[in-house]
PDB file of C-alpha atoms in Angstrom:
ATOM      1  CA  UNK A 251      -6.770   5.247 -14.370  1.00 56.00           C
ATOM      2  CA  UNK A 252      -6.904   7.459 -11.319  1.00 53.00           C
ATOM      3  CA  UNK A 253      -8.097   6.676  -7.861  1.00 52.00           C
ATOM      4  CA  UNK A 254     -11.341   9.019  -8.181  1.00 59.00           C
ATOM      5  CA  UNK A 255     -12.014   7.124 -11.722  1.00 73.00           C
ATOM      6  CA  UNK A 256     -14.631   4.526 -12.416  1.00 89.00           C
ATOM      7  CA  UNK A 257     -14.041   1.687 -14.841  1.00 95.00           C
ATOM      8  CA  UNK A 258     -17.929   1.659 -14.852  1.00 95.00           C
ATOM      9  CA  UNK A 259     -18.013   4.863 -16.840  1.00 94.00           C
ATOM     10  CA  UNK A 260     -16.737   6.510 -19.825  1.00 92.00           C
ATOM     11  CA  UNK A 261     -14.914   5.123 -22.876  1.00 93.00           C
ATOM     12  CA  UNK A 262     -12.390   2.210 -22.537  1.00 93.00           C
ATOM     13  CA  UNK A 263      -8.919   2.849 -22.394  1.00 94.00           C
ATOM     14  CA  UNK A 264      -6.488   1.363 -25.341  1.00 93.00           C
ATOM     15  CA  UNK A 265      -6.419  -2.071 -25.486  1.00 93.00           C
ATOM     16  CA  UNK A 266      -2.321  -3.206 -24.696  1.00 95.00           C
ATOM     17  CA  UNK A 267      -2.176  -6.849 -26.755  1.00 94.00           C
ATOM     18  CA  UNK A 268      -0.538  -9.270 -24.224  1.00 96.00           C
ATOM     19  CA  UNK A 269       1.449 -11.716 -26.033  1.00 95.00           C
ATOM     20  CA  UNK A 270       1.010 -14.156 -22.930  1.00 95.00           C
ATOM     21  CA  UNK A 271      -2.210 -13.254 -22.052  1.00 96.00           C
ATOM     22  CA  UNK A 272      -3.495 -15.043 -18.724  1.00 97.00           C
ATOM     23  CA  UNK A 273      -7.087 -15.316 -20.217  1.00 97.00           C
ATOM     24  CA  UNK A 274      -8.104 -18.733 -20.125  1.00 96.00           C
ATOM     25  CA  UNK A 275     -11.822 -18.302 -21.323  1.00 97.00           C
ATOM     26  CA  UNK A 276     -14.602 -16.022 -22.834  1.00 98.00           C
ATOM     27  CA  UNK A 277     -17.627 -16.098 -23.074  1.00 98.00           C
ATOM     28  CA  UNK A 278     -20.673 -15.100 -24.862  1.00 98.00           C
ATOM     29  CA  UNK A 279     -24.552 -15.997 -23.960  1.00 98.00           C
ATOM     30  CA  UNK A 280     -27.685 -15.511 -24.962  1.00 98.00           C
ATOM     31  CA  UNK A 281     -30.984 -16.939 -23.277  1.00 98.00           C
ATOM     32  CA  UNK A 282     -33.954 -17.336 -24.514  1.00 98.00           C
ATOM     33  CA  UNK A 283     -37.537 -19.232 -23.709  1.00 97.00           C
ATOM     34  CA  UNK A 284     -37.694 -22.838 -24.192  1.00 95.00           C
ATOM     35  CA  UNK A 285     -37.678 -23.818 -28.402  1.00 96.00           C
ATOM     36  CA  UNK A 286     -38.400 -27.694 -27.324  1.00 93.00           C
ATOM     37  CA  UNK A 287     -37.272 -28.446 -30.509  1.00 96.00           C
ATOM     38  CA  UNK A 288     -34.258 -28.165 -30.731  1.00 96.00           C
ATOM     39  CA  UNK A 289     -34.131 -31.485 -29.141  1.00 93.00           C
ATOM     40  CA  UNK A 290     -34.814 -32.872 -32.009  1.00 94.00           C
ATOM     41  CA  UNK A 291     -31.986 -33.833 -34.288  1.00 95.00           C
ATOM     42  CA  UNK A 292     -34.150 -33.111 -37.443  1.00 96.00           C
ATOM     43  CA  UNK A 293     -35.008 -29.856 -35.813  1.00 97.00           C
ATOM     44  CA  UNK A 294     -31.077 -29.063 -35.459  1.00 95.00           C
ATOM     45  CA  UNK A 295     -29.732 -30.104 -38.569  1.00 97.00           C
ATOM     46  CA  UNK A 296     -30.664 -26.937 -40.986  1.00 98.00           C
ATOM     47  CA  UNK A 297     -28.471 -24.817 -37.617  1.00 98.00           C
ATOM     48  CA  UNK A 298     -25.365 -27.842 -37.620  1.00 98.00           C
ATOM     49  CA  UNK A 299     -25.511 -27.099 -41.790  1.00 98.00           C
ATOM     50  CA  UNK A 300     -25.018 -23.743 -41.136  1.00 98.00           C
ATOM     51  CA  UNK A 301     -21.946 -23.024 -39.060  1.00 98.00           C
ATOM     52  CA  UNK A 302     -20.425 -26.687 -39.823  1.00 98.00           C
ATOM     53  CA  UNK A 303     -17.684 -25.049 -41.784  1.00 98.00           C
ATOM     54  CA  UNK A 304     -16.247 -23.283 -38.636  1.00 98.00           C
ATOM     55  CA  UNK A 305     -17.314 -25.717 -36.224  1.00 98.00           C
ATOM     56  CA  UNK A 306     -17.394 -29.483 -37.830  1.00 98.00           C
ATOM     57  CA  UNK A 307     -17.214 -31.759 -34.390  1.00 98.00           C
ATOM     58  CA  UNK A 308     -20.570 -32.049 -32.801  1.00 97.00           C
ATOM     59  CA  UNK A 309     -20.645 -33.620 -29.718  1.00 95.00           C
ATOM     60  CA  UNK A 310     -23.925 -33.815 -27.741  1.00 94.00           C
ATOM     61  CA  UNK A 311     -23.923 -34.448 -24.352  1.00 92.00           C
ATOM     62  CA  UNK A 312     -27.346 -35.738 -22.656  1.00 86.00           C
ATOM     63  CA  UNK A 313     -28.119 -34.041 -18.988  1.00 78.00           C
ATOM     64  CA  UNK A 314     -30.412 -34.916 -16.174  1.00 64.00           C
ATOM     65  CA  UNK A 315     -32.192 -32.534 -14.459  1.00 60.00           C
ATOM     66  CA  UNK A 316     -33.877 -33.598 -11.132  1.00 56.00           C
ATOM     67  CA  UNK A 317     -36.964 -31.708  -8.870  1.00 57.00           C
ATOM     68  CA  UNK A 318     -36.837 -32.752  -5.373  1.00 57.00           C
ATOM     69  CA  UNK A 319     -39.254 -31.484  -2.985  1.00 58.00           C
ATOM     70  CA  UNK A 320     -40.606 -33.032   0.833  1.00 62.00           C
ATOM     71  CA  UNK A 321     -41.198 -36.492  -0.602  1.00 63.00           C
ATOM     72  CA  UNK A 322     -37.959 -36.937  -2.556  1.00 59.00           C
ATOM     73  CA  UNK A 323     -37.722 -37.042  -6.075  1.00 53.00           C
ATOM     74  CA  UNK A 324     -40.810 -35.317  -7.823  1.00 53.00           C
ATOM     75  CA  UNK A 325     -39.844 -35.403 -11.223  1.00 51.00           C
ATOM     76  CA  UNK A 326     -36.676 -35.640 -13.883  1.00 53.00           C
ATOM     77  CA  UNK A 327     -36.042 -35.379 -17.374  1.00 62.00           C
ATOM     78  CA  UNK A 328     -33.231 -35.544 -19.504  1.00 74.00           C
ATOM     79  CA  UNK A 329     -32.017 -32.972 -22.148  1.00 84.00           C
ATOM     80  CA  UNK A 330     -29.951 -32.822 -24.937  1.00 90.00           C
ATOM     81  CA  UNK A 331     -27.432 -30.173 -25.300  1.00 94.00           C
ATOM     82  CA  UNK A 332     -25.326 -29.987 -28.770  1.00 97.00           C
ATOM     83  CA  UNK A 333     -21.848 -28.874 -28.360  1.00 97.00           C
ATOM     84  CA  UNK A 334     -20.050 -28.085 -31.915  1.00 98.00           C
ATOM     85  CA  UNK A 335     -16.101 -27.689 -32.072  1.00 98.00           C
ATOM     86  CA  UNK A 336     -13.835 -26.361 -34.266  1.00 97.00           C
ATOM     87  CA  UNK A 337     -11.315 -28.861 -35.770  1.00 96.00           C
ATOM     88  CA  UNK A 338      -8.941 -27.719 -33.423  1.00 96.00           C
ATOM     89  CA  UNK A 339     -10.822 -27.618 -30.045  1.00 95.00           C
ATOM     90  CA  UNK A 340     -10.211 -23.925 -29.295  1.00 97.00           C
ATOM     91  CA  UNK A 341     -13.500 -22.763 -30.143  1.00 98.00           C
ATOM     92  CA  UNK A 342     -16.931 -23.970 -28.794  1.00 98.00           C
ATOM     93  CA  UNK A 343     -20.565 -23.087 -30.124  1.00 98.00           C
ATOM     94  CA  UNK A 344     -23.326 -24.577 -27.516  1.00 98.00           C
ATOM     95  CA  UNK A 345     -26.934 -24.879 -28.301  1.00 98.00           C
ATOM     96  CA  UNK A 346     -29.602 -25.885 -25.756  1.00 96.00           C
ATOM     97  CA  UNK A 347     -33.198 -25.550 -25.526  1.00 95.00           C
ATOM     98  CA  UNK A 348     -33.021 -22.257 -23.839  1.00 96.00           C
ATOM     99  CA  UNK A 349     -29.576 -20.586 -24.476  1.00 97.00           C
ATOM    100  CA  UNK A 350     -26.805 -20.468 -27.232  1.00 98.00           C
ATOM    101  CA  UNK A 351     -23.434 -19.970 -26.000  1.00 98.00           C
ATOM    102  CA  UNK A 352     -19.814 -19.388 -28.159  1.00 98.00           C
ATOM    103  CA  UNK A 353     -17.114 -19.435 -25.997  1.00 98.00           C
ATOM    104  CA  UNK A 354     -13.015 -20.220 -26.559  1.00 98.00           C
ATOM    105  CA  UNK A 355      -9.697 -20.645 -24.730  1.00 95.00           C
ATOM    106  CA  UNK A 356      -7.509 -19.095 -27.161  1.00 95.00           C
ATOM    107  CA  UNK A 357      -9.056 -15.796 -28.058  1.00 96.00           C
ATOM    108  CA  UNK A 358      -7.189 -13.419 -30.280  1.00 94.00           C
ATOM    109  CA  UNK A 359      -9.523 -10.241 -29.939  1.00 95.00           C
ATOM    110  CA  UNK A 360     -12.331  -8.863 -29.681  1.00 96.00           C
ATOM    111  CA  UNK A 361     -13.505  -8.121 -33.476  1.00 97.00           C
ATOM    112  CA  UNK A 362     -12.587 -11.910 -34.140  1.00 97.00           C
ATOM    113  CA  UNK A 363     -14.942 -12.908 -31.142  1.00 98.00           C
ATOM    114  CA  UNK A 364     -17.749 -10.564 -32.047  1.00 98.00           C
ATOM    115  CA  UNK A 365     -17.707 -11.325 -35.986  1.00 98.00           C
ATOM    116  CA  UNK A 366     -17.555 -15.506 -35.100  1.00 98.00           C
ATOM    117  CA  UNK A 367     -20.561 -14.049 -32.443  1.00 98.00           C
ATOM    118  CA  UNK A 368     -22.577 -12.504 -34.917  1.00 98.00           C
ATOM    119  CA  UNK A 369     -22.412 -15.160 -37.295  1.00 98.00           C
ATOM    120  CA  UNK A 370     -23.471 -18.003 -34.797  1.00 98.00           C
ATOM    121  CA  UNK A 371     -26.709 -15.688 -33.885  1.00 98.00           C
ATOM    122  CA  UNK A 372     -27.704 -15.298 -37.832  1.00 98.00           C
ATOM    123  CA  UNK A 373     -27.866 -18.750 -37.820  1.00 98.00           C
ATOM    124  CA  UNK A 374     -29.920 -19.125 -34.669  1.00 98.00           C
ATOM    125  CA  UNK A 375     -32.033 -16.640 -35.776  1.00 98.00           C
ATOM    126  CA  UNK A 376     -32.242 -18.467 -39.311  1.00 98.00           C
ATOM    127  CA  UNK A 377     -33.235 -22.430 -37.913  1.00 98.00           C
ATOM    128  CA  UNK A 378     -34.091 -21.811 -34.519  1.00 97.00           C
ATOM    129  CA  UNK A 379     -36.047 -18.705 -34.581  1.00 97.00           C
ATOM    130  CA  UNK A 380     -36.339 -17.874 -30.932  1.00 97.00           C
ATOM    131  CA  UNK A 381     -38.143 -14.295 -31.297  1.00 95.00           C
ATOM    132  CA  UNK A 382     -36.861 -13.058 -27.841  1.00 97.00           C
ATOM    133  CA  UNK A 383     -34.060 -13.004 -25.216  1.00 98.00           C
ATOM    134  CA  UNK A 384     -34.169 -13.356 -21.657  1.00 98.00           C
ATOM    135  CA  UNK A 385     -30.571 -12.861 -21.217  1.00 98.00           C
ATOM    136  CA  UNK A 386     -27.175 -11.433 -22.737  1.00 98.00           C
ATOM    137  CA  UNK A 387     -23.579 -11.892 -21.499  1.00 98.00           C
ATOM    138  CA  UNK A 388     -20.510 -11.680 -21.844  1.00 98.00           C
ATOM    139  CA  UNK A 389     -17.422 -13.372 -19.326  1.00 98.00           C
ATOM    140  CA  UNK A 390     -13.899 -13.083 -19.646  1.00 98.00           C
ATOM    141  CA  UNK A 391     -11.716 -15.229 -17.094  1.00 98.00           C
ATOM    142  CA  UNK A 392      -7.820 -14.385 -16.463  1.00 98.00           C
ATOM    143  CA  UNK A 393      -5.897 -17.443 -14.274  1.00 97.00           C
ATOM    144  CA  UNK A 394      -2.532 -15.909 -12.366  1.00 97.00           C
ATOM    145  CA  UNK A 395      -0.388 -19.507 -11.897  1.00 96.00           C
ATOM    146  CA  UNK A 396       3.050 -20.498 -10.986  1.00 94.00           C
ATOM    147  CA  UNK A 397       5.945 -18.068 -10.019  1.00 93.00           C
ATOM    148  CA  UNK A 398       3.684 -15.358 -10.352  1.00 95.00           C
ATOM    149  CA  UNK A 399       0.955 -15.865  -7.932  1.00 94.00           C
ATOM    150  CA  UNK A 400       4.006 -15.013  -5.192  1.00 91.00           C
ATOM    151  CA  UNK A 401       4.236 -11.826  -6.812  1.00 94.00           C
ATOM    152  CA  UNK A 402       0.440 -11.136  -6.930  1.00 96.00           C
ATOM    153  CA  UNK A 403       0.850  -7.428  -4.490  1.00 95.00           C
ATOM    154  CA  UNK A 404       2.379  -6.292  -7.687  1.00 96.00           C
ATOM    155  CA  UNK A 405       0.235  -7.559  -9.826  1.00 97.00           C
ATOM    156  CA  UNK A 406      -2.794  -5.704  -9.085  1.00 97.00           C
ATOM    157  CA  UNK A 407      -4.353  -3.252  -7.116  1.00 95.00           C
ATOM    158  CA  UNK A 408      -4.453  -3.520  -3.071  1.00 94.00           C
ATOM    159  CA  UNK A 409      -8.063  -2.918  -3.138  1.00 92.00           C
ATOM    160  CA  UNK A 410      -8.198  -6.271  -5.208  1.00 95.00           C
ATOM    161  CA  UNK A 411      -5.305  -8.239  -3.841  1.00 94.00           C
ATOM    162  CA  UNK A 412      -6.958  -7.738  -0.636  1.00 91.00           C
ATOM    163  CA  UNK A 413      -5.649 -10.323   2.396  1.00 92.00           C
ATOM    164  CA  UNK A 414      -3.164 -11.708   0.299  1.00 92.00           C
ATOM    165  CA  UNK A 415      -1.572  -8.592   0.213  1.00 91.00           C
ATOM    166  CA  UNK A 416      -0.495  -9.425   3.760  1.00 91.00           C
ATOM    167  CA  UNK A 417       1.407 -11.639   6.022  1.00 90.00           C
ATOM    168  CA  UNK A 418      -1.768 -13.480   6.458  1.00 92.00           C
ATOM    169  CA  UNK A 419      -1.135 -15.068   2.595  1.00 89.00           C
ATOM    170  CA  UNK A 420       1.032 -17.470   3.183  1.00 89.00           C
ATOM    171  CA  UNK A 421      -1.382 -18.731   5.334  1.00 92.00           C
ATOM    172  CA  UNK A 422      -4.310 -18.978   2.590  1.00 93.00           C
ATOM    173  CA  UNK A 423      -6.094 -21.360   1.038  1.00 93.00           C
ATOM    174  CA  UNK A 424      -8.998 -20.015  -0.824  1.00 94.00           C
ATOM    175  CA  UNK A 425      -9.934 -16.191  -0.604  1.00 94.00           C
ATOM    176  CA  UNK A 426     -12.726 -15.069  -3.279  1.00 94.00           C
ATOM    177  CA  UNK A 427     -14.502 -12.043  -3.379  1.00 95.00           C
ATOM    178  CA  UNK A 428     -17.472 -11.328  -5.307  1.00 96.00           C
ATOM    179  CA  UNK A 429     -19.457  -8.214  -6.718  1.00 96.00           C
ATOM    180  CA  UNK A 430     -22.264  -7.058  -8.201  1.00 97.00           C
ATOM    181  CA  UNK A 431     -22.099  -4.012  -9.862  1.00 97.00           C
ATOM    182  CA  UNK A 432     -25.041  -1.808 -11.329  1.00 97.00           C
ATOM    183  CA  UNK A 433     -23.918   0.012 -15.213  1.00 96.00           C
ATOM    184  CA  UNK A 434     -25.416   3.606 -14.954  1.00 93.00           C
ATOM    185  CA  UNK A 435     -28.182   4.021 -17.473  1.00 92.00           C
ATOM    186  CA  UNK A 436     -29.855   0.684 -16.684  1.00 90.00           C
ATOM    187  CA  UNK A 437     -27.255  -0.493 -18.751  1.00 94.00           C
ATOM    188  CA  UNK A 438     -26.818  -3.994 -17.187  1.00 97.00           C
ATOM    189  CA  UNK A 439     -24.952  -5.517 -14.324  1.00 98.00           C
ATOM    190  CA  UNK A 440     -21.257  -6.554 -13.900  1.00 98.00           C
ATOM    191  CA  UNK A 441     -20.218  -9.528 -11.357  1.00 98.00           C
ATOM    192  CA  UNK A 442     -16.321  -9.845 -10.898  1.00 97.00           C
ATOM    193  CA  UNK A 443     -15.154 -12.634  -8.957  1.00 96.00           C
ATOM    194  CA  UNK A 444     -11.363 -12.521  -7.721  1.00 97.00           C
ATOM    195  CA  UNK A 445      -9.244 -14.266  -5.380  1.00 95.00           C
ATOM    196  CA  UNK A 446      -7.069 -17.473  -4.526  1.00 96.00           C
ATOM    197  CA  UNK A 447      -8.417 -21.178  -5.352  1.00 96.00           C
ATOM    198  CA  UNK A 448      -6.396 -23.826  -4.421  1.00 95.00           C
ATOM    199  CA  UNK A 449      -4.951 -26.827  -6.518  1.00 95.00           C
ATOM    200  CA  UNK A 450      -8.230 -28.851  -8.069  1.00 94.00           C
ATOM    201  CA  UNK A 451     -10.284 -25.914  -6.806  1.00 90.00           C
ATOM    202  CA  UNK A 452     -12.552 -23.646  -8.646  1.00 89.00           C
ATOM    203  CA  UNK A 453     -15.615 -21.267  -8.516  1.00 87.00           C
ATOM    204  CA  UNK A 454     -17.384 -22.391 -11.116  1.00 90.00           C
ATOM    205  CA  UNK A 455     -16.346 -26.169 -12.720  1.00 90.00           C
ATOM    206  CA  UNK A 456     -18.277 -25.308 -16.238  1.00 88.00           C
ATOM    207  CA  UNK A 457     -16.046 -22.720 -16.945  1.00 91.00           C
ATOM    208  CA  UNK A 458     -12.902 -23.267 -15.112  1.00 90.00           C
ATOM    209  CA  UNK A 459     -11.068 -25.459 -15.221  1.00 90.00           C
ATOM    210  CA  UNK A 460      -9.664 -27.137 -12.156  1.00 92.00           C
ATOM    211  CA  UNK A 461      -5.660 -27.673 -12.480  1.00 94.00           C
ATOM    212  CA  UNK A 462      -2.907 -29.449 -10.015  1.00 95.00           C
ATOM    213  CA  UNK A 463      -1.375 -26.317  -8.395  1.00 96.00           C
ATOM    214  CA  UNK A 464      -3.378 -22.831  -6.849  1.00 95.00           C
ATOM    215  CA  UNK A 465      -3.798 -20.073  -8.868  1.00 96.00           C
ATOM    216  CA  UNK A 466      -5.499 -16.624  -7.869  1.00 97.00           C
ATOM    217  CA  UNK A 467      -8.562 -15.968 -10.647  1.00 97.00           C
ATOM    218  CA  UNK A 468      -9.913 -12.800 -12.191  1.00 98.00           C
ATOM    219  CA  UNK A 469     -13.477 -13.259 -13.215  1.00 98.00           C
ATOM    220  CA  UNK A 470     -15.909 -10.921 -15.336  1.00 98.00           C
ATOM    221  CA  UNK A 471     -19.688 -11.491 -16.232  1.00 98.00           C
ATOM    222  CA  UNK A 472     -21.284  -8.436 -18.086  1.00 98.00           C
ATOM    223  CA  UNK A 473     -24.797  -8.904 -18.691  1.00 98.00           C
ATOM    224  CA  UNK A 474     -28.486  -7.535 -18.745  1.00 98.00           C
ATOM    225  CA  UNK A 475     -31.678  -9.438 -17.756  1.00 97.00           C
ATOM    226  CA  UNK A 476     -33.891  -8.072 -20.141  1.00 95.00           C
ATOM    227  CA  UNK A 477     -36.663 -10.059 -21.953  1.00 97.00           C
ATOM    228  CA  UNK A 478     -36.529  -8.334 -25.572  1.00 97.00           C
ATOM    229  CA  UNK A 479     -36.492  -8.894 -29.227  1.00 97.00           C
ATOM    230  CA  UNK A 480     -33.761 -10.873 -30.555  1.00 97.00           C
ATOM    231  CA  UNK A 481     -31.941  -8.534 -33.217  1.00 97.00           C
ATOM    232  CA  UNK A 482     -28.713  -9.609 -34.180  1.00 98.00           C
ATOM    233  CA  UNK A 483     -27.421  -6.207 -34.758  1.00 98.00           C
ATOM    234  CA  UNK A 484     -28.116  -4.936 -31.429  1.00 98.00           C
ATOM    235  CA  UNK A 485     -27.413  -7.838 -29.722  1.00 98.00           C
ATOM    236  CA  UNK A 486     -23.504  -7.944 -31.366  1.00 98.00           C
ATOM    237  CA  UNK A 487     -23.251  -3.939 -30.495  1.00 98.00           C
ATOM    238  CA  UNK A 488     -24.481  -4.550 -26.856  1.00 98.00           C
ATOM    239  CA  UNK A 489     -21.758  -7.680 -26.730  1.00 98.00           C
ATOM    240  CA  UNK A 490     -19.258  -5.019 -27.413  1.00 98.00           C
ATOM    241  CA  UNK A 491     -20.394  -2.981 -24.916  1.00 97.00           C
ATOM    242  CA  UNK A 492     -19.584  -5.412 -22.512  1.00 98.00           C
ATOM    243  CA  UNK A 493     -16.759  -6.490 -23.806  1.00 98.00           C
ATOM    244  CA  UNK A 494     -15.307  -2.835 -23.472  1.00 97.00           C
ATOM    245  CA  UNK A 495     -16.499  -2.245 -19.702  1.00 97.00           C
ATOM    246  CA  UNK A 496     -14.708  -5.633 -18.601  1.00 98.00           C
ATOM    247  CA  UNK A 497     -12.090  -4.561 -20.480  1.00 98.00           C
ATOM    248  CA  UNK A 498     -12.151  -1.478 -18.564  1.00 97.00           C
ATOM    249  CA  UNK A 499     -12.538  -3.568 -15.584  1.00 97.00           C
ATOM    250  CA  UNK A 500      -9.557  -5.067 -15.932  1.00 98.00           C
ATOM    251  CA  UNK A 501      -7.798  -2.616 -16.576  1.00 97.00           C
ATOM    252  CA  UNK A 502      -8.461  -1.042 -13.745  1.00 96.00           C
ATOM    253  CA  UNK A 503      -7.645  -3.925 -11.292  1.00 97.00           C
ATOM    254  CA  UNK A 504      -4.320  -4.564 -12.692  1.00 97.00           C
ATOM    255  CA  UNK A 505      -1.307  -2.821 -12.689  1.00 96.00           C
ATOM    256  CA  UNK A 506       1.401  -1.832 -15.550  1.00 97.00           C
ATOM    257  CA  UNK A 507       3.551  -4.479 -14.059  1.00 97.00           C
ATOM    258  CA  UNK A 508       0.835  -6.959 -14.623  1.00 97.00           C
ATOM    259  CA  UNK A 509       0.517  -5.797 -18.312  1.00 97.00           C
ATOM    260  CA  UNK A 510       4.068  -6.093 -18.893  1.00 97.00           C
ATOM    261  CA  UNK A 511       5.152  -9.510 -17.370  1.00 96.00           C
ATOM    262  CA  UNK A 512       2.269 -10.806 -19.363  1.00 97.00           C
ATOM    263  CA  UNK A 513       3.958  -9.403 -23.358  1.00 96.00           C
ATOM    264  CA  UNK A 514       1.990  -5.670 -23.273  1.00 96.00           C
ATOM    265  CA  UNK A 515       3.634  -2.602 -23.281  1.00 94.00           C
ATOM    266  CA  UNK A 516       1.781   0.040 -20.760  1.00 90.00           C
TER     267      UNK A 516
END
């Protein structure tokens, strides 16, 4: 990709497989108003039945949300939110209330993750029924660690590698820079967060990760805020969408270098 290029434009370039990918999650979300419901384990069951042969470990986590206004507390409630595994861990399905989430740390590509995506949305649409969306979007996260954070000015562009590019790194701590981007086309939006965290540091703790040594973070969030019919079909195209301007993203704020000391072949 040239300088005068967008990565917010046009088709995606070839995807080059990394055989020691850096991508440590992704992400796909879909909001939708309140089903109160699915609280209920009764209520659940018929959607547990359904994907239970991809994801059999269901682990539901209780959360407290709390108002506080001038007087203190003004009100709290707590929440179930049903978490379903696969039998090895890798792969997470979340269902809430409001949103339904699939998200892994060992993804293979991108028809896998759509194809497990569609299925887990036939099923909400199947037992849970909501008839719109408030939100779709997709996140993938790449984590530079060890001996190559030092050689991050080679990793990817100056433009992103920004201060730690120069003698002022050594000195830094945490550096993060973050974007909102508009897609032509009212398309949706893209965020990217990048930059240097330090050892048990991250920007966002439900989905990274924090580890014992710094690491320098690439982070993409397609999405649209659009309240609109839920259709399956449309919803899994419009995931790929996304999925193919972060790609393009990324592509375009690392270098060949970067490709190639993580497996691909530029």
């Amino acid at each position: 990709m040239t300088a005068d290029e967008t990565p917010l434009t046009g088709p995606p370039p070839a995807e080059v497989p990394l055989s020691d990918a850096p991508l440590v999650r992704v992400i796909a979300q879909v909001r939708f108003p309140l089903v109160a419901s699915v609280e209920k384990r009764d209520f659940m069951a018929p959607f547990q039945e359904a994907i239970r042969a991809e994801y059999p470990v269901l682990r539901p986590e209780q959360n407290r949300s709390i108002i506080f206004g001038q007087q203190g507390v003004m009100d709290s409630s707590d929440n179930t939110i049903w978490r379903f595994h696969d039998a090895r861990g890798v792969w997470r399905v979340t269902l809430a209330p409001d949103f339904l989430a699939l998200e892994t740390g060992l993804y293979t590509n991108r028809d896998d993750f759509l194809d497990r995506l569609n299925r887990v949305l036939e099923a909400l649409v199947a037992y849970v029924d909501p008839k719109v969306i408030d939100r779709l979007g997709v996140r993938y996260i790449d984590r530079v660690t060890g001996k190559h954070l030092g050689d991050l000015p080679r990793l990817v562009r100056p433009e992103v590698c920004g201060v730690l590019s120069t003698p002022l790194a050594s000195h830094a701590r945490h550096s993060i820079s973050e974007t909102v981007f508009v897609l032509p086309d009212n398309a949706g939006q893209v965020l990217t967060r990048w930059g240097l965290v330090p050892a048990q540091g991250t920007v966002d703790p439900a989905a990274v990760d924090a580890i014992d040594e710094p690491s320098w973070l690439l982070d993409i969030d397609a999405f649209q805020t659009e309240t609109r019919a839920l259709d399956v079909e449309a919803a899994v195209q419009q995931a790929r969408g996304f999925a193919e301007r972060i790609y393009s993203v990324f592509r375009w704020a690392v270098t060949d270098e970067f490709l190639r000391r993580y497996g691909g072949q530029p």
